Amino acid sequence: MIPLRRLLVGIGVAALIVAPIGQGNYIIYTLSSWLLFSIAAMGLNLTLGYAGQVSLAQAGFMGIGAYVTALMTLAGIHWLFAAVASISACFLIGLMLGYPALRVQHHFLAFVTLAFNTLLFLVLRNEEEITGGSFGLVGMPRPDFFGFSTMKNLQFYYFTLVCFLLAAGVMWWILRSPWGRAFKALRENPIRAESLGLKIRRQTLLAFAFGSAFAGLAGALQSPLVQFIEPSSFGLIHSLKLLLMVVVGGAGYFFGPMLGAAVVILLPEVLRFTEGYYLIIYAVLVIVLMVYSPGGLIGLGRKLYDWMKPGQEARRDIEQGVQL
């Protein structure tokens, strides 16, 4: 099974390398958006899917990462240092946002994170001297690395792909480390996990901090990709969109956020040939998926695999022995 999984991952990476070749700028831009939203959804999947902590503030952390990167790169600082600052800022703020999770859970925690996202939106809109207010910030440069420029869309796509693979590797390492096992124990039964010696308080804070740091990296990539950011790009509707990516793909599965981001970002573009009906078709497909497979696309795949797998038959001699 493990060699097969490695083969499938290798085929997937090869497909990502080949996908933009020969495509127009809009398709390459859409693929880049899918990669960076996959990074943000991976972080939310860690907080929600693995640690069981509800968060509606993921787009807000993308906004923090995007604005920190924009302000620093517009001041002449290289993107790499700006990205490190964005990830660090989101990690620390995510750590602080985790404190309410120590006292409230479930939908109450969702309201707390919702309030944080709304408060951040108001700060970004009203602090015009720093953030540009409703007019936003424009003209963020794309980075150069040792003579390799990412100014063209195809070059920036491969730069985003490298960041995506690094983020996926870090997430894979976290999930297979003692932290990852502690997050799963926190999700399944916090009281039992604490009785076994797990420090619930620390794990809850780290779940928010790690998830927010991934959103910070996604924001640091979004800033040079679109080269224009404004507060409404990081409002509640985008946090709900990230939540939809995790749920549709499969919360608690490693590849779930990537599949979910593909559905949310790429599927509407695929359905555009239906003209005015594409949003209706898209909404119906998502509703049908959620009704028949609450575990998302990964859960649906597992159901099909179990249905196609031959069932175990009892040995006839054992059945005869039971009858005797």
C-alpha positions in Angstrom: 0.0 0.0 0.0 2.8 2.4 0.9 4.6 2.0 -2.5 1.3 2.5 -4.3 0.7 5.7 -2.3 4.2 7.0 -3.1 3.5 6.2 -6.8 0.2 8.1 -6.7 1.9 11.1 -5.0 4.7 11.1 -7.6 2.1 11.0 -10.4 0.2 13.9 -8.7 3.4 16.0 -8.5 4.3 15.3 -12.1 0.7 16.4 -13.1 1.2 19.7 -11.2 4.5 20.3 -13.0 2.9 19.7 -16.4 -0.5 21.3 -15.8 0.3 24.9 -16.7 2.4 24.3 -19.8 0.8 25.7 -22.8 -2.0 27.3 -20.8 -3.1 31.0 -20.9 -2.4 33.4 -18.1 -5.9 33.1 -16.5 -5.6 29.3 -16.2 -2.1 29.6 -14.7 -3.4 32.3 -12.2 -6.3 29.9 -11.2 -3.9 27.0 -10.6 -1.7 29.3 -8.5 -4.8 30.4 -6.5 -5.7 26.7 -5.9 -2.2 25.9 -4.6 -2.1 28.8 -2.1 -5.7 28.2 -0.9 -4.7 24.6 -0.4 -2.0 25.7 1.9 -4.5 27.8 4.0 -7.0 24.9 4.0 -4.2 22.5 5.2 -3.8 24.8 8.2 -7.5 24.9 8.9 -7.6 21.1 8.5 -5.0 20.8 11.3 -7.0 23.0 13.6 -10.5 21.7 12.8 -10.0 18.2 11.3 -7.2 16.9 13.4 -7.5 18.9 16.7 -11.3 19.4 16.6 -11.2 23.2 17.3 -13.7 25.2 15.3 -12.3 28.3 13.6 -13.9 30.8 11.3 -10.9 33.1 11.3 -8.6 31.4 8.7 -9.2 34.1 6.0 -8.3 36.7 8.7 -4.9 35.1 9.2 -4.4 35.1 5.4 -5.1 38.8 5.5 -2.5 39.3 8.3 0.1 37.4 6.2 -0.9 39.3 3.0 -0.7 42.8 4.6 2.6 42.2 6.5 4.2 40.9 3.3 2.8 43.8 1.2 4.0 46.5 3.6 7.4 45.0 3.9 8.0 44.3 0.2 6.7 47.7 -0.7 9.3 49.1 1.7 12.0 47.3 -0.2 12.5 44.2 2.0 12.9 40.9 0.2 9.8 38.6 0.1 11.6 35.8 2.0 12.1 37.9 5.1 8.5 39.3 4.7 7.1 35.7 4.5 9.0 34.7 7.6 7.6 37.8 9.4 4.1 37.0 8.2 4.3 33.3 9.3 5.7 34.4 12.7 3.1 37.1 13.2 0.2 34.6 12.4 1.8 32.0 14.7 1.8 34.4 17.7 -1.6 35.8 17.0 -3.0 32.3 16.5 -1.5 31.4 19.9 -3.4 34.2 21.5 -6.6 33.3 19.7 -6.3 29.8 21.1 -6.9 31.1 24.7 -10.7 31.4 24.3 -10.7 27.8 23.1 -9.5 26.8 26.6 -12.9 28.1 28.0 -15.4 27.7 25.2 -16.0 24.9 22.7 -18.0 24.1 19.5 -20.4 26.8 18.2 -19.4 29.2 21.0 -15.8 29.0 19.9 -17.0 29.5 16.3 -18.6 32.8 17.4 -15.3 33.9 19.1 -13.3 33.3 16.0 -16.0 35.0 13.9 -15.7 38.1 16.1 -11.9 38.1 15.6 -12.3 37.9 11.8 -14.8 40.8 11.8 -12.6 42.9 14.2 -9.6 42.4 11.9 -11.7 43.4 8.8 -12.7 46.7 10.6 -9.1 47.4 11.6 -7.9 46.8 8.0 -10.6 49.1 6.6 -10.3 51.9 9.1 -6.5 52.2 9.5 -6.1 53.9 6.2 -2.6 55.4 6.9 -1.2 51.9 7.2 -3.5 49.5 5.2 -4.8 51.9 2.6 -8.4 51.4 3.9 -11.0 50.4 1.4 -8.6 51.3 -1.5 -6.1 48.6 -0.3 -2.5 48.3 -1.3 -1.3 47.8 -4.9 1.9 47.1 -6.8 3.6 44.5 -4.5 6.7 43.2 -6.4 7.2 39.5 -7.1 10.4 38.1 -5.6 13.7 37.2 -7.3 15.9 34.3 -6.1 19.5 34.3 -7.2 18.7 35.6 -10.6 15.5 33.6 -11.0 12.6 36.0 -11.5 9.0 35.1 -10.8 7.6 38.1 -12.6 5.8 36.0 -15.3 2.8 34.0 -14.3 4.3 30.6 -15.2 7.4 31.3 -13.2 5.3 32.4 -10.2 3.2 29.3 -10.5 6.3 27.1 -10.1 7.5 29.2 -7.2 4.0 28.7 -5.6 4.3 25.0 -6.3 7.6 24.7 -4.5 6.1 26.5 -1.4 3.1 24.2 -1.6 5.2 21.1 -1.6 7.3 22.4 1.3 4.1 23.2 3.3 2.7 19.8 2.5 6.0 18.2 3.7 5.9 20.1 7.0 2.3 19.2 7.5 3.1 15.5 6.8 5.9 15.7 9.4 3.7 17.4 12.0 0.9 14.8 11.7 3.4 11.9 12.1 5.2 13.5 15.1 4.0 13.2 18.7 2.2 16.6 18.1 0.1 15.1 15.4 -0.9 12.1 17.6 -1.7 14.5 20.5 -3.9 16.6 18.2 -5.9 13.4 17.2 -6.3 12.4 20.8 -7.5 15.9 21.7 -10.2 15.6 18.9 -11.4 12.2 19.9 -11.7 12.6 23.7 -10.0 15.5 25.6 -10.8 14.1 29.0 -9.4 10.7 28.3 -6.3 12.3 26.6 -5.7 14.5 29.7 -6.1 11.4 32.0 -3.2 9.8 29.9 -0.9 12.7 30.6 -1.6 14.9 27.6 -1.3 18.6 28.2 -4.6 19.8 26.7 -3.9 23.5 27.3 -0.7 23.4 25.3 -2.0 21.3 22.5 -5.1 23.5 22.0 -2.9 26.6 21.7 -0.5 24.9 19.3 -3.4 23.7 17.1 -4.5 27.3 16.5 -0.9 28.6 16.2 0.2 26.0 13.6 -3.0 26.3 11.6 -2.7 30.1 11.6 1.0 29.9 10.4 -0.1 28.0 7.3 -2.6 30.7 6.6 0.2 33.3 7.0 2.2 31.6 4.3 -0.8 31.5 2.0 -1.3 35.2 2.5 2.4 35.9 1.9 1.9 34.2 -1.5 -1.4 35.9 -2.3 0.1 39.4 -2.0 2.6 39.1 -4.9 0.2 36.9 -6.9 -2.7 39.4 -7.2 -0.5 42.5 -6.5 -3.6 44.1 -5.0 -5.1 43.5 -1.6 -8.1 45.1 0.2 -10.0 44.2 3.4 -13.0 42.5 1.8 -10.6 39.8 0.3 -10.2 38.5 3.8 -13.7 38.8 5.2 -16.1 36.2 6.7 -17.2 34.8 3.3 -13.7 33.8 2.5 -13.3 32.0 5.9 -16.5 30.1 5.1 -15.1 29.3 1.7 -12.0 27.8 3.4 -14.2 25.9 5.8 -16.1 24.5 2.8 -12.8 23.4 1.2 -11.9 21.3 4.3 -15.4 19.8 4.7 -15.9 19.0 1.0 -12.5 17.5 0.7 -12.7 15.5 3.9 -11.8 16.9 7.4 -9.1 15.0 9.2 -7.6 13.5 6.0 -4.2 14.7 4.7 -5.3 15.1 1.0 -8.8 16.4 1.9 -8.0 20.2 1.8 -6.3 19.9 -1.6 -9.3 18.1 -3.1 -11.7 20.5 -1.4 -9.7 23.5 -2.7 -9.9 22.0 -6.2 -13.7 21.7 -5.9 -14.2 25.3 -4.6 -11.6 27.0 -6.9 -11.5 24.9 -10.0 -14.9 23.4 -10.4 -16.8 26.7 -11.0 -14.3 27.4 -13.8 -14.9 24.0 -15.3 -18.7 24.6 -15.2 -18.5 28.0 -16.9 -19.5 26.4 -20.2 -23.0 26.2 -18.7 -23.0 30.1 -18.6 -25.6 31.4 -16.1 -26.3 28.0 -14.6 -22.8 27.1 -13.4 -23.3 28.4 -9.8 -26.6 26.6 -9.5 -25.0 23.3 -10.7 -22.1 23.9 -8.4 -24.3 24.5 -5.4 -26.4 21.4 -6.1 -23.3 19.2 -6.5 -21.9 20.4 -3.1 -25.3 19.8 -1.4 -25.6 16.3 -2.8 -22.0 15.5 -1.7 -22.6 16.7 1.8 -25.9 14.8 2.1 -24.6 11.4 0.9 -21.0 11.7 2.1 -20.5 13.9 5.3 -16.9 12.7 5.2 -16.3 14.6 2.0 -14.6 13.3 -1.2 -12.1 11.2 0.7 -14.9 9.6 2.7 -16.9 9.0 -0.5 -13.8 7.3 -2.0 -13.5 5.1 1.1 -17.1 4.1 0.9 -16.7 3.1 -2.8 -13.6 1.1 -1.9 -15.3 -0.8 0.9 -18.3 -1.5 -1.4 -16.1 -2.9 -4.2 -13.8 -4.8 -1.9 -14.8 -8.5 -1.7 -16.4 -9.4 1.6 -14.9 -12.0 4.0 -16.7 -15.4 3.8 -16.8 -17.7 6.7 -15.2 -21.1 6.3 -17.8 -23.9 5.6 -16.2 -26.3 8.0 -16.5 -23.7 10.8 -20.2 -23.2 9.9 -20.7 -27.0 10.0 -18.9 -27.2 13.4 -21.2 -24.5 14.8 -24.2 -26.5 13.6 -22.9 -29.7 15.3 
